[in-house]
């Protein structure tokens, strides 16, 4: 089982990618995109089929990131766009 700390390390923020929005493992796949797919009814299995570069822990990391963010925990500093 992966720890919460290890999961959250999968989420990165780069000012040059999507305006500093959280992304998965430094790739051009935004956390909000994965969460949107889940909210639209896609299953984790479907997302993994459509994005074979993703791993199950990436989806779990997105959910944990969203939960911690909504709970008011400081998860990542959002990088301002200049």
Coordinates of C-alpha atoms in Angstrom, one line a residue:
X1 CA 0.0 0.0 0.0
X2 CA 1.3 3.4 -0.9
X3 CA 1.5 6.1 1.8
X4 CA -0.3 9.4 1.4
X5 CA 3.1 11.2 1.3
X6 CA 4.3 9.0 -1.6
X7 CA 1.0 9.5 -3.4
X8 CA 1.2 13.3 -3.1
X9 CA 4.7 13.3 -4.5
X10 CA 3.2 12.1 -7.7
X11 CA 1.5 15.5 -8.1
X12 CA 3.8 18.3 -9.3
X13 CA 3.4 21.9 -10.1
X14 CA 5.4 23.5 -13.0
X15 CA 4.9 27.1 -13.9
X16 CA 5.4 26.3 -17.6
X17 CA 2.7 23.6 -17.8
X18 CA -1.0 24.6 -17.6
X19 CA -0.3 27.8 -15.8
X20 CA 1.1 26.1 -12.8
X21 CA -1.9 23.9 -12.2
X22 CA -1.2 20.5 -10.5
X23 CA -0.1 17.8 -12.9
X24 CA 0.7 14.1 -12.6
X25 CA 4.3 13.1 -12.4
X26 CA 5.6 16.1 -14.2
X27 CA 3.6 15.1 -17.4
X28 CA 1.1 17.2 -19.3
X29 CA -1.9 15.5 -17.6
X30 CA -3.7 17.8 -15.2
X31 CA -5.1 16.6 -11.9
X32 CA -8.3 18.5 -12.8
X33 CA -8.6 16.6 -16.1
X34 CA -8.5 13.2 -14.3
X35 CA -11.0 14.4 -11.7
X36 CA -13.3 15.7 -14.4
X37 CA -13.2 12.3 -16.1
X38 CA -14.1 10.6 -12.9
X39 CA -16.9 13.1 -12.2
X40 CA -18.3 12.5 -15.7
X41 CA -18.6 8.8 -14.8
X42 CA -15.4 7.3 -16.3
X43 CA -13.9 4.5 -14.2
X44 CA -10.3 4.4 -13.2
X45 CA -9.9 1.4 -15.5
X46 CA -11.2 3.4 -18.5
X47 CA -8.8 6.3 -17.7
X48 CA -5.9 3.9 -17.5
X49 CA -6.9 2.4 -20.9
X50 CA -7.1 5.9 -22.5
X51 CA -3.9 7.1 -20.8
X52 CA -1.6 4.0 -20.7
X53 CA 1.2 6.2 -19.3
X54 CA -0.8 6.6 -16.1
X55 CA -0.7 4.2 -13.2
X56 CA -3.4 3.3 -10.7
X57 CA -1.5 5.2 -8.0
X58 CA -1.8 8.4 -10.2
X59 CA -5.6 8.3 -10.0
X60 CA -5.5 7.6 -6.3
X61 CA -3.1 10.6 -5.9
X62 CA -5.5 12.8 -7.8
X63 CA -8.3 11.9 -5.4
X64 CA -6.1 12.3 -2.4
X65 CA -5.0 15.7 -3.7
X66 CA -8.6 16.8 -4.2
X67 CA -9.6 15.6 -0.8
X68 CA -6.7 17.3 1.0
X69 CA -7.3 20.5 -0.9
X70 CA -11.0 20.6 0.0
X71 CA -10.2 19.8 3.6
X72 CA -8.1 23.0 3.7
X73 CA -4.7 21.2 3.9
X74 CA -1.8 22.9 2.2
X75 CA -0.9 20.5 -0.5
X76 CA 1.0 22.5 -3.1
X77 CA 1.9 26.1 -3.7
X78 CA 0.2 27.3 -6.9
X79 CA 2.7 29.1 -9.0
X80 CA 1.5 32.5 -10.2
X81 CA 1.5 33.1 -14.0
X82 CA 3.3 36.2 -15.1

